[in-house]
Amino acid sequence: MIRIVFLGTGAGSPSLSRWALSTAIVYDSLIGLLDCGEGCQIRLQQRGISPLKIRFVAVTHLHGDHVIGLLPLLQTMTLFNRKDMLEIIGPKDLKDLVELFMKISRHKTSFNIIYKDPLEKISYNDKIFIKGFETCHTIESYGYLIEIKYKKDLFKICFTGDTGPCENVVMNCKDVDILIHDATFLSEHRDEASASGHSTVEDAAKTALEANVKKLYLTHISSRYNDEKKILGEAKKVFKESYLANDLDEIIIF
Amino acid sequence: MIRIVFLGTGAGSPSLSRWALSTAIVYDSLIGLLDCGEGCQIRLQQRGISPLKIRFVAVTHLHGDHVIGLLPLLQTMTLFNRKDMLEIIGPKDLKDLVELFMKISRHKTSFNIIYKDPLEKISYNDKIFIKGFETCHTIESYGYLIEIKYKKDLFKICFTGDTGPCENVVMNCKDVDILIHDATFLSEHRDEASASGHSTVEDAAKTALEANVKKLYLTHISSRYNDEKKILGEAKKVFKESYLANDLDEIIIF
């Protein structure tokens, strides 16, 4: 079975219903994480996903709400005596953060970590392929294109992380089956979106339309919004196949 | 009103019911945190405690489950445009972790942080006094004695963080009203407790007895134990006024 699990769908500061960003791609026992914000290991437990089976963690950028959950997750993997190597894909400075944390906590992981450049195309068991591309945010930031081979099909998922409206996202997410896009703000807060390098719901929908994707999932939603119908309404006006991701939602692909 | 709020009472790796260690001392609008493990800001929301009102965070040691929640909490304080200075009490290396995180995430806090030595006695509004003391763990580690002035009373709380049985804890927690003590293991796992610098429930109860405290609250409980009666039974055999802290429990003092 292949599924996408939205572990956290919040932006910046978490709310009780939307925690920091994290999404799992689960292909039988092969699991990858896209971002790992605070609380990511609690959400994994809530969905019965073992930290021991996570093969890679792809981090979009180094704002805390996308990456801080990785540190305690590494500690838990060590407490569980993980032996399998883990690949961490992300900006270079991420290695410094992990290594300083290990140094000051006098910990050593029970497994090897291999750090990968986001722009390198990586294959896992010849089933999942992942490659990053630059997005338009306030700091070094990558989205990820994930291709999943299942029987004779090749299913494509694009995960933007944080981005404003971005030509490079349109190019790299062309014709994908599922686009998971930053939708931090409603259009009424467009100025705030521009100032912080984020997209409005409408921006996300326009990108989905332009990239000719099959389905759009809105994520990274500001905690100020409670009206799900309003969010979805704004997207659907532009792109009919729009969906709102909520924490712990799952999409079963095959 | 003065209350103690157990935000997280788990050990090492969190379970769904026991998250990483964090405890709040709330004296009207003056709030201090003792440790701040992953998810601490979610727990604060669940108890309606504003991050803007936290005056100090006292960290016992730099294992991830005691400190990692501080980084996203600082990010949230900045998103909320906090202006009041925050004091962080803890081991020296903590400053390096916070500063590296700020550097690689290209963030700057909207407020000043002052770092304090755990062994210095600090007063907040002449209402709360805090002073650290060394405990017996595997790395540099401090417990905290908190004295709270209320009308003509002086209420004393001792918070050990992680520690094995420790003469210095007995000395520093002498005659306190509330001792909050590491109780990671049951006696049946005494060897594991010794090897990892932790206490058994029985160790904690013996310390409470020896230090002549009024009440003992057991915290930092391993996620392997579900039988609360068994934990409490082991403690009460030695020290009658023993209580088991659970996540989100509150003690109203005055």
Coordinates of C-alpha atoms in Angstrom, one line a residue:
Chain A
M1 CA 0.0 0.0 0.0
I2 CA 1.2 3.5 -0.7
R3 CA -0.1 6.4 1.3
I4 CA 0.6 10.0 2.1
V5 CA 0.1 10.9 5.8
F6 CA -0.2 14.6 6.8
L7 CA 1.4 14.6 10.2
G8 CA 1.4 18.4 10.7
T9 CA -0.2 21.0 8.5
G10 CA 0.4 24.3 10.5
A11 CA 2.5 27.3 9.8
G12 CA 5.1 29.0 12.0
S13 CA 3.5 28.6 15.4
P14 CA 1.4 25.5 15.9
S15 CA -2.3 25.5 17.0
L16 CA -3.9 22.6 18.9
S17 CA -5.3 21.2 15.6
R18 CA -2.4 22.1 13.2
W19 CA 1.0 21.2 14.4
A20 CA 4.3 22.1 12.7
L21 CA 4.8 20.8 9.2
S22 CA 5.6 17.1 8.6
T23 CA 4.3 14.7 6.0
A24 CA 5.1 11.0 5.6
I25 CA 5.2 9.0 2.4
V26 CA 4.6 5.3 3.3
Y27 CA 5.2 2.6 0.7
D28 CA 4.7 -0.7 2.5
S29 CA 7.6 -0.7 5.0
L30 CA 9.6 2.0 3.1
I31 CA 9.0 5.3 4.7
G32 CA 10.2 8.8 4.0
L33 CA 9.5 12.1 5.8
L34 CA 9.0 15.4 4.2
D35 CA 9.9 18.0 6.9
C36 CA 9.8 17.1 10.6
G37 CA 8.5 19.9 12.7
E38 CA 8.1 19.8 16.5
G39 CA 5.8 16.9 17.6
C40 CA 6.5 14.9 14.5
Q41 CA 7.3 11.8 16.5
I42 CA 4.1 12.1 18.5
R43 CA 2.1 12.3 15.2
L44 CA 4.0 9.2 13.9
Q45 CA 2.9 7.3 17.0
Q46 CA -0.7 8.4 16.4
R47 CA -0.6 6.9 12.9
G48 CA 1.3 3.8 14.0
I49 CA 4.4 4.6 11.9
S50 CA 7.6 3.3 13.4
P51 CA 10.7 5.6 13.6
L52 CA 12.8 2.6 12.9
K53 CA 11.4 2.2 9.4
I54 CA 12.0 5.8 8.3
R55 CA 14.5 5.5 5.5
F56 CA 15.0 9.2 4.7
V57 CA 14.0 12.6 6.0
A58 CA 13.9 15.4 3.4
V59 CA 14.0 18.9 4.9
T60 CA 12.8 21.8 2.8
H61 CA 14.6 24.5 4.8
L62 CA 15.9 25.4 8.3
H63 CA 13.0 27.4 9.8
G64 CA 12.3 25.7 13.1
D65 CA 8.7 24.6 12.3
H66 CA 10.1 22.4 9.5
V67 CA 13.0 20.8 11.2
I68 CA 13.2 20.9 15.0
G69 CA 11.3 17.6 15.4
L70 CA 14.2 15.8 13.7
L71 CA 16.5 16.2 16.8
P72 CA 14.3 14.3 19.3
L73 CA 13.4 11.8 16.6
L74 CA 17.1 11.0 16.3
Q75 CA 17.2 10.6 20.0
T76 CA 14.3 8.2 20.0
M77 CA 15.7 6.2 17.1
T78 CA 18.9 5.7 19.3
L79 CA 16.9 4.8 22.4
F80 CA 15.2 2.1 20.2
N81 CA 18.7 1.0 19.2
R82 CA 18.2 1.6 15.5
K83 CA 21.0 0.1 13.4
D84 CA 19.9 1.0 9.8
M85 CA 21.5 4.0 8.2
L86 CA 19.3 7.1 7.8
E87 CA 19.6 9.6 5.0
I88 CA 19.0 13.2 5.7
I89 CA 18.4 15.4 2.7
G90 CA 18.5 19.1 3.2
P91 CA 20.4 22.4 3.3
K92 CA 24.1 22.0 4.3
D93 CA 23.7 23.8 7.7
L94 CA 21.4 21.0 8.9
K95 CA 24.4 18.8 9.6
D96 CA 25.9 21.5 11.9
L97 CA 22.7 21.6 13.9
V98 CA 22.4 17.8 14.3
E99 CA 26.1 17.6 15.2
L100 CA 26.0 20.4 17.7
F101 CA 23.0 18.8 19.3
M102 CA 24.8 15.5 19.6
K103 CA 27.9 17.1 21.0
I104 CA 26.2 19.1 23.7
S105 CA 23.8 16.4 24.7
R106 CA 26.8 13.9 24.8
H107 CA 24.8 11.6 22.6
K108 CA 25.9 9.5 19.6
T109 CA 23.3 7.9 17.3
S110 CA 23.2 4.1 17.3
F111 CA 23.2 4.3 13.5
N112 CA 25.0 6.1 10.7
I113 CA 23.6 9.3 9.1
I114 CA 24.3 10.2 5.5
Y115 CA 23.7 13.7 4.5
K116 CA 22.5 14.3 0.9
D117 CA 22.3 17.4 -1.3
P118 CA 18.6 18.2 -2.1
L119 CA 19.4 18.7 -5.8
E120 CA 20.8 15.1 -6.2
K121 CA 18.2 12.6 -7.5
I122 CA 18.1 9.7 -5.0
S123 CA 16.4 6.3 -5.4
Y124 CA 15.1 4.1 -2.5
N125 CA 14.7 0.4 -3.4
D126 CA 14.0 1.5 -6.9
K127 CA 10.5 2.3 -5.7
I128 CA 10.7 5.9 -4.5
F129 CA 12.8 8.6 -6.3
I130 CA 13.2 12.0 -4.8
K131 CA 14.8 15.2 -6.1
G132 CA 14.7 18.7 -4.8
F133 CA 14.3 22.0 -6.6
E134 CA 14.7 25.6 -5.4
T135 CA 11.6 27.4 -4.2
C136 CA 11.0 31.1 -3.6
H137 CA 11.2 31.7 0.2
T138 CA 13.1 34.1 2.5
I139 CA 16.0 31.7 3.0
E140 CA 17.6 28.7 1.1
S141 CA 14.6 26.5 0.5
Y142 CA 13.8 23.4 -1.5
G143 CA 10.7 21.6 -2.7
Y144 CA 10.8 17.9 -3.5
L145 CA 9.5 16.0 -6.4
I146 CA 8.8 12.4 -5.4
E147 CA 8.2 9.7 -8.0
I148 CA 6.8 6.4 -6.9
K149 CA 7.0 3.3 -9.0
Y150 CA 4.1 0.9 -8.5
K151 CA 3.7 -2.0 -10.9
K152 CA 3.8 -0.2 -14.3
D153 CA 2.7 3.2 -12.9
L154 CA 4.8 6.1 -12.0
F155 CA 2.9 8.3 -9.5
K156 CA 4.2 11.8 -8.9
I157 CA 4.0 14.0 -5.8
C158 CA 5.3 17.5 -5.5
F159 CA 5.9 19.0 -2.0
T160 CA 6.8 22.7 -1.9
G161 CA 7.6 23.4 1.7
D162 CA 7.5 27.2 2.1
T163 CA 7.3 29.3 -1.0
G164 CA 5.8 32.4 -2.5
P165 CA 4.4 32.2 -6.1
C166 CA 7.3 30.6 -7.9
E167 CA 8.1 29.8 -11.6
N168 CA 10.5 27.1 -10.5
V169 CA 7.7 25.3 -8.6
V170 CA 5.5 25.4 -11.7
M171 CA 8.3 24.0 -13.8
N172 CA 9.2 21.2 -11.4
C173 CA 5.7 20.2 -10.5
K174 CA 4.4 20.0 -14.1
D175 CA 1.7 17.4 -14.5
V176 CA 2.2 15.7 -11.1
D177 CA -0.6 13.7 -9.6
I178 CA -0.6 15.5 -6.3
L179 CA 0.8 18.9 -5.5
I180 CA 1.1 19.7 -1.8
H181 CA 1.6 23.5 -1.6
D182 CA 2.2 26.2 0.9
A183 CA -1.1 28.0 1.5
T184 CA -0.3 30.0 4.6
F185 CA -2.6 32.9 4.1
L186 CA -6.0 33.9 2.6
S187 CA -6.0 36.5 -0.1
E188 CA -7.1 39.1 2.4
H189 CA -3.6 38.8 3.9
R190 CA -1.7 38.9 0.6
D191 CA 0.7 41.6 1.8
E192 CA 1.7 39.5 4.7
A193 CA 2.2 36.5 2.4
S194 CA 4.5 38.5 0.1
A195 CA 6.5 39.9 3.0
S196 CA 7.2 36.5 4.5
G197 CA 7.8 34.5 1.3
H198 CA 4.6 32.5 1.5
S199 CA 1.7 31.8 -0.8
T200 CA -2.0 32.6 -0.4
V201 CA -4.5 29.9 -1.0
E202 CA -5.2 31.6 -4.4
D203 CA -1.5 31.6 -5.3
A204 CA -1.4 27.8 -4.6
A205 CA -4.4 27.2 -6.7
K206 CA -3.0 29.3 -9.6
T207 CA 0.2 27.3 -9.5
A208 CA -1.8 24.1 -9.5
L209 CA -3.7 25.3 -12.6
E210 CA -0.6 26.5 -14.4
A211 CA 1.4 23.3 -13.6
N212 CA -1.6 21.2 -14.8
V213 CA -1.5 19.0 -11.7
K214 CA -4.3 16.5 -11.0
K215 CA -5.0 17.4 -7.4
L216 CA -3.9 20.2 -5.1
Y217 CA -3.5 19.7 -1.3
L218 CA -3.3 22.9 0.7
T219 CA -1.0 22.8 3.7
H220 CA 1.0 25.1 6.0
I221 CA -2.1 26.9 7.1
S222 CA -1.8 29.9 9.5
S223 CA -3.4 29.1 12.9
R224 CA -5.4 32.3 12.6
Y225 CA -7.9 30.7 10.2
N226 CA -10.6 28.4 11.5
D227 CA -13.0 28.6 8.6
E228 CA -12.1 25.6 6.4
K229 CA -14.9 26.3 3.9
K230 CA -13.5 29.8 3.3
I231 CA -10.0 28.4 2.6
L232 CA -11.3 25.7 0.3
G233 CA -13.7 28.1 -1.4
E234 CA -10.9 30.5 -2.3
A235 CA -8.9 27.6 -3.9
K236 CA -11.8 26.0 -5.7
K237 CA -12.7 29.2 -7.5
V238 CA -9.4 28.9 -9.3
F239 CA -8.7 25.1 -9.3
K240 CA -11.5 22.7 -8.8
E241 CA -9.5 19.7 -7.6
S242 CA -8.4 21.5 -4.4
Y243 CA -8.3 19.8 -1.0
L244 CA -7.4 21.0 2.4
A245 CA -4.9 18.9 4.4
N246 CA -5.6 18.5 8.1
D247 CA -3.3 16.9 10.7
L248 CA -3.5 13.1 10.6
D249 CA -5.3 13.0 7.3
E250 CA -4.3 10.2 5.0
I251 CA -4.4 9.7 1.2
I252 CA -4.3 6.2 0.0
I253 CA -2.8 6.1 -3.4
F254 CA -2.8 2.4 -4.3
Chain B
M1 CA -3.1 32.0 42.5
I2 CA 0.0 29.8 42.5
R3 CA 0.0 26.5 40.6
I4 CA 2.3 23.9 39.4
V5 CA 1.4 22.5 35.9
F6 CA 2.9 19.3 34.7
L7 CA 3.2 19.8 31.0
G8 CA 5.2 16.7 30.2
T9 CA 6.0 13.8 32.5
G10 CA 7.7 11.3 30.1
A11 CA 11.3 10.0 29.9
G12 CA 13.6 10.0 26.9
S13 CA 11.1 9.0 24.2
P14 CA 7.6 10.3 24.6
S15 CA 4.4 8.2 24.6
L16 CA 1.0 9.5 23.6
S17 CA 0.1 10.2 27.2
R18 CA 3.5 11.2 28.6
W19 CA 5.3 13.8 26.5
A20 CA 8.9 15.1 27.1
L21 CA 9.6 16.8 30.4
S22 CA 8.3 20.2 31.1
T23 CA 6.7 21.8 34.2
A24 CA 5.3 25.3 34.7
I25 CA 5.3 27.4 37.8
V26 CA 2.5 29.9 37.5
Y27 CA 2.2 32.8 40.1
D28 CA -0.6 35.0 38.8
S29 CA 0.9 36.4 35.6
L30 CA 4.5 35.5 36.5
I31 CA 5.4 32.2 34.9
G32 CA 8.6 30.1 34.9
L33 CA 9.3 26.8 33.0
L34 CA 11.4 24.0 34.4
D35 CA 12.7 22.2 31.4
C36 CA 11.0 22.5 28.0
G37 CA 10.9 19.2 26.0
E38 CA 9.4 18.7 22.6
G39 CA 5.8 19.8 22.4
C40 CA 6.0 22.1 25.4
Q41 CA 4.3 24.9 23.5
I42 CA 1.4 22.7 22.6
R43 CA 1.0 21.7 26.2
L44 CA 1.1 25.4 27.2
Q45 CA -1.8 26.1 24.8
Q46 CA -3.7 23.2 26.3
R47 CA -3.4 24.8 29.7
G48 CA -4.0 28.3 28.4
I49 CA -0.6 29.6 29.4
S50 CA 0.7 32.4 27.1
P51 CA 4.3 32.1 25.9
L52 CA 4.5 35.9 26.2
K53 CA 4.2 35.7 30.0
I54 CA 7.0 33.2 30.6
R55 CA 9.7 35.1 32.5
F56 CA 12.3 32.4 32.8
V57 CA 13.1 28.9 31.5
A58 CA 15.3 26.9 33.8
V59 CA 16.9 23.9 31.9
T60 CA 18.2 21.0 34.0
H61 CA 20.5 19.5 31.3
L62 CA 21.0 19.3 27.6
H63 CA 19.4 15.9 26.8
G64 CA 16.9 16.5 24.0
D65 CA 13.8 15.5 25.9
H66 CA 14.5 18.4 28.4
V67 CA 15.4 21.2 26.1
I68 CA 14.4 20.9 22.4
G69 CA 11.0 22.5 22.9
L70 CA 12.7 25.7 23.8
L71 CA 13.8 26.4 20.2
P72 CA 10.3 26.4 18.6
L73 CA 9.0 28.2 21.7
L74 CA 11.5 31.1 21.0
Q75 CA 10.3 31.1 17.4
T76 CA 6.7 31.4 18.5
M77 CA 7.5 34.2 21.0
T78 CA 9.1 36.1 18.1
L79 CA 6.1 35.5 15.8
F80 CA 3.9 36.9 18.6
N81 CA 6.3 39.9 18.7
R82 CA 7.4 39.5 22.3
K83 CA 9.3 42.5 23.6
D84 CA 10.0 41.5 27.2
M85 CA 13.4 40.1 28.0
L86 CA 13.5 36.3 28.7
E87 CA 16.0 34.7 31.1
I88 CA 17.3 31.3 30.3
I89 CA 19.0 29.4 33.1
G90 CA 21.0 26.3 32.2
P91 CA 24.3 24.7 31.3
K92 CA 26.6 27.0 29.3
D93 CA 26.4 25.1 26.0
L94 CA 22.7 25.9 25.8
K95 CA 23.5 29.4 24.5
D96 CA 25.5 27.8 21.6
L97 CA 22.5 25.7 20.6
V98 CA 20.1 28.6 20.7
E99 CA 22.5 30.8 18.7
L100 CA 23.3 28.2 16.1
F101 CA 19.6 27.6 15.6
M102 CA 19.0 31.4 15.2
K103 CA 21.9 31.6 12.8
I104 CA 21.0 28.8 10.4
S105 CA 17.3 29.6 10.5
R106 CA 18.2 33.3 9.8
H107 CA 16.0 34.3 12.7
K108 CA 16.5 36.9 15.3
T109 CA 14.4 37.0 18.4
S110 CA 12.2 40.0 18.8
F111 CA 13.3 40.2 22.5
N112 CA 16.5 40.0 24.5
I113 CA 17.7 36.8 26.0
I114 CA 19.8 36.8 29.1
Y115 CA 21.6 33.6 30.0
K116 CA 22.1 32.8 33.7
D117 CA 24.3 30.4 35.6
P118 CA 22.2 27.7 37.3
L119 CA 24.1 28.1 40.6
E120 CA 23.3 31.8 40.9
K121 CA 20.3 32.6 43.1
I122 CA 17.8 34.7 41.1
S123 CA 14.7 36.6 42.2
Y124 CA 11.7 37.4 40.1
N125 CA 9.5 40.3 41.3
D126 CA 10.6 39.4 44.8
K127 CA 8.0 36.6 44.6
I128 CA 9.8 33.6 43.1
F129 CA 13.4 32.7 43.9
I130 CA 15.3 30.0 42.1
K131 CA 18.7 28.5 42.6
G132 CA 20.2 25.4 41.0
F133 CA 22.2 22.6 42.5
E134 CA 24.2 19.8 40.9
T135 CA 22.5 16.4 40.5
C136 CA 23.9 12.9 39.8
H137 CA 23.3 12.2 36.1
T138 CA 25.4 11.1 33.2
I139 CA 26.2 14.7 32.0
E140 CA 26.3 18.2 33.6
S141 CA 23.0 18.4 35.3
Y142 CA 21.1 20.6 37.7
G143 CA 18.1 20.4 39.9
Y144 CA 16.3 23.6 41.0
L145 CA 15.1 24.8 44.3
I146 CA 12.2 27.3 43.9
E147 CA 11.0 29.4 46.8
I148 CA 7.8 31.2 46.4
K149 CA 6.8 34.1 48.7
Y150 CA 3.1 34.4 49.3
K151 CA 1.8 36.7 52.0
K152 CA 3.9 35.7 55.0
D153 CA 4.5 32.1 53.7
L154 CA 7.6 30.8 51.9
F155 CA 6.6 27.7 49.9
K156 CA 9.4 25.5 48.6
I157 CA 9.5 23.3 45.6
C158 CA 12.4 21.1 44.5
F159 CA 12.7 19.9 40.9
T160 CA 15.4 17.3 40.3
G161 CA 15.4 16.9 36.5
D162 CA 17.3 13.7 35.8
T163 CA 19.3 12.1 38.6
G164 CA 20.3 8.9 40.2
P165 CA 20.1 8.6 44.0
C166 CA 22.1 11.7 45.1
E167 CA 23.3 13.1 48.4
N168 CA 23.3 16.6 46.9
V169 CA 19.6 16.3 46.1
V170 CA 18.8 15.3 49.7
M171 CA 20.8 18.3 51.0
N172 CA 19.3 20.8 48.7
C173 CA 15.7 19.6 48.9
K174 CA 15.7 19.4 52.7
D175 CA 12.2 20.0 54.2
V176 CA 10.7 21.3 51.0
D177 CA 6.9 21.3 50.6
I178 CA 7.0 19.6 47.2
L179 CA 9.7 17.4 45.7
I180 CA 9.3 16.7 42.0
H181 CA 11.7 13.8 41.4
D182 CA 13.0 11.6 38.5
A183 CA 11.3 8.2 38.8
T184 CA 12.1 6.8 35.4
F185 CA 12.1 3.1 36.4
L186 CA 10.5 0.6 38.7
S187 CA 12.8 -1.3 41.0
E188 CA 12.6 -4.3 38.7
H189 CA 14.8 -2.3 36.3
R190 CA 17.2 -1.0 38.9
D191 CA 20.3 -2.0 36.8
E192 CA 19.0 0.1 33.9
A193 CA 18.4 3.0 36.2
S194 CA 21.9 2.9 37.5
A195 CA 23.5 2.6 34.1
S196 CA 21.6 5.6 32.7
G197 CA 21.9 7.9 35.8
H198 CA 18.3 7.7 36.7
S199 CA 16.3 6.9 39.8
T200 CA 13.8 4.1 40.5
V201 CA 10.5 5.0 42.0
E202 CA 11.8 3.5 45.3
D203 CA 15.0 5.7 45.0
A204 CA 12.8 8.8 44.7
A205 CA 10.7 7.8 47.7
K206 CA 13.8 7.1 49.8
T207 CA 15.1 10.6 48.9
A208 CA 11.8 12.1 49.9
L209 CA 11.9 10.4 53.2
E210 CA 15.5 11.3 53.9
A211 CA 15.0 14.9 52.9
N212 CA 11.9 15.1 55.1
V213 CA 9.8 16.7 52.3
K214 CA 6.0 17.1 52.7
K215 CA 4.9 15.7 49.3
L216 CA 6.7 13.8 46.6
Y217 CA 5.6 14.0 42.9
L218 CA 7.0 11.3 40.7
T219 CA 7.8 12.4 37.1
H220 CA 10.0 11.4 34.1
I221 CA 8.3 8.0 33.9
S222 CA 9.5 5.6 31.3
S223 CA 6.9 5.0 28.5
R224 CA 7.1 1.2 29.1
Y225 CA 5.0 1.4 32.3
N226 CA 1.2 1.6 32.1
D227 CA 0.3 0.4 35.5
E228 CA 0.0 3.6 37.6
K229 CA -1.1 1.7 40.7
K230 CA 2.1 -0.3 40.6
I231 CA 4.3 2.8 40.3
L232 CA 2.5 4.5 43.1
G233 CA 2.4 1.4 45.3
E234 CA 6.2 1.1 45.1
A235 CA 6.6 4.7 46.2
K236 CA 4.0 4.6 49.0
K237 CA 5.6 1.6 50.6
V238 CA 8.5 3.9 51.5
F239 CA 7.0 7.4 51.5
K240 CA 3.3 7.8 52.1
E241 CA 2.8 11.2 50.7
S242 CA 3.7 10.1 47.2
Y243 CA 1.8 11.2 44.1
L244 CA 2.2 10.3 40.4
A245 CA 2.4 13.3 38.0
N246 CA 0.6 12.9 34.7
D247 CA 0.6 15.2 31.7
L248 CA -1.5 18.3 32.2
D249 CA -2.1 17.7 35.9
E250 CA -2.2 20.8 38.1
I251 CA -1.4 21.4 41.7
I252 CA -3.0 24.6 43.2
I253 CA -0.8 25.7 46.0
F254 CA -2.6 28.9 47.2

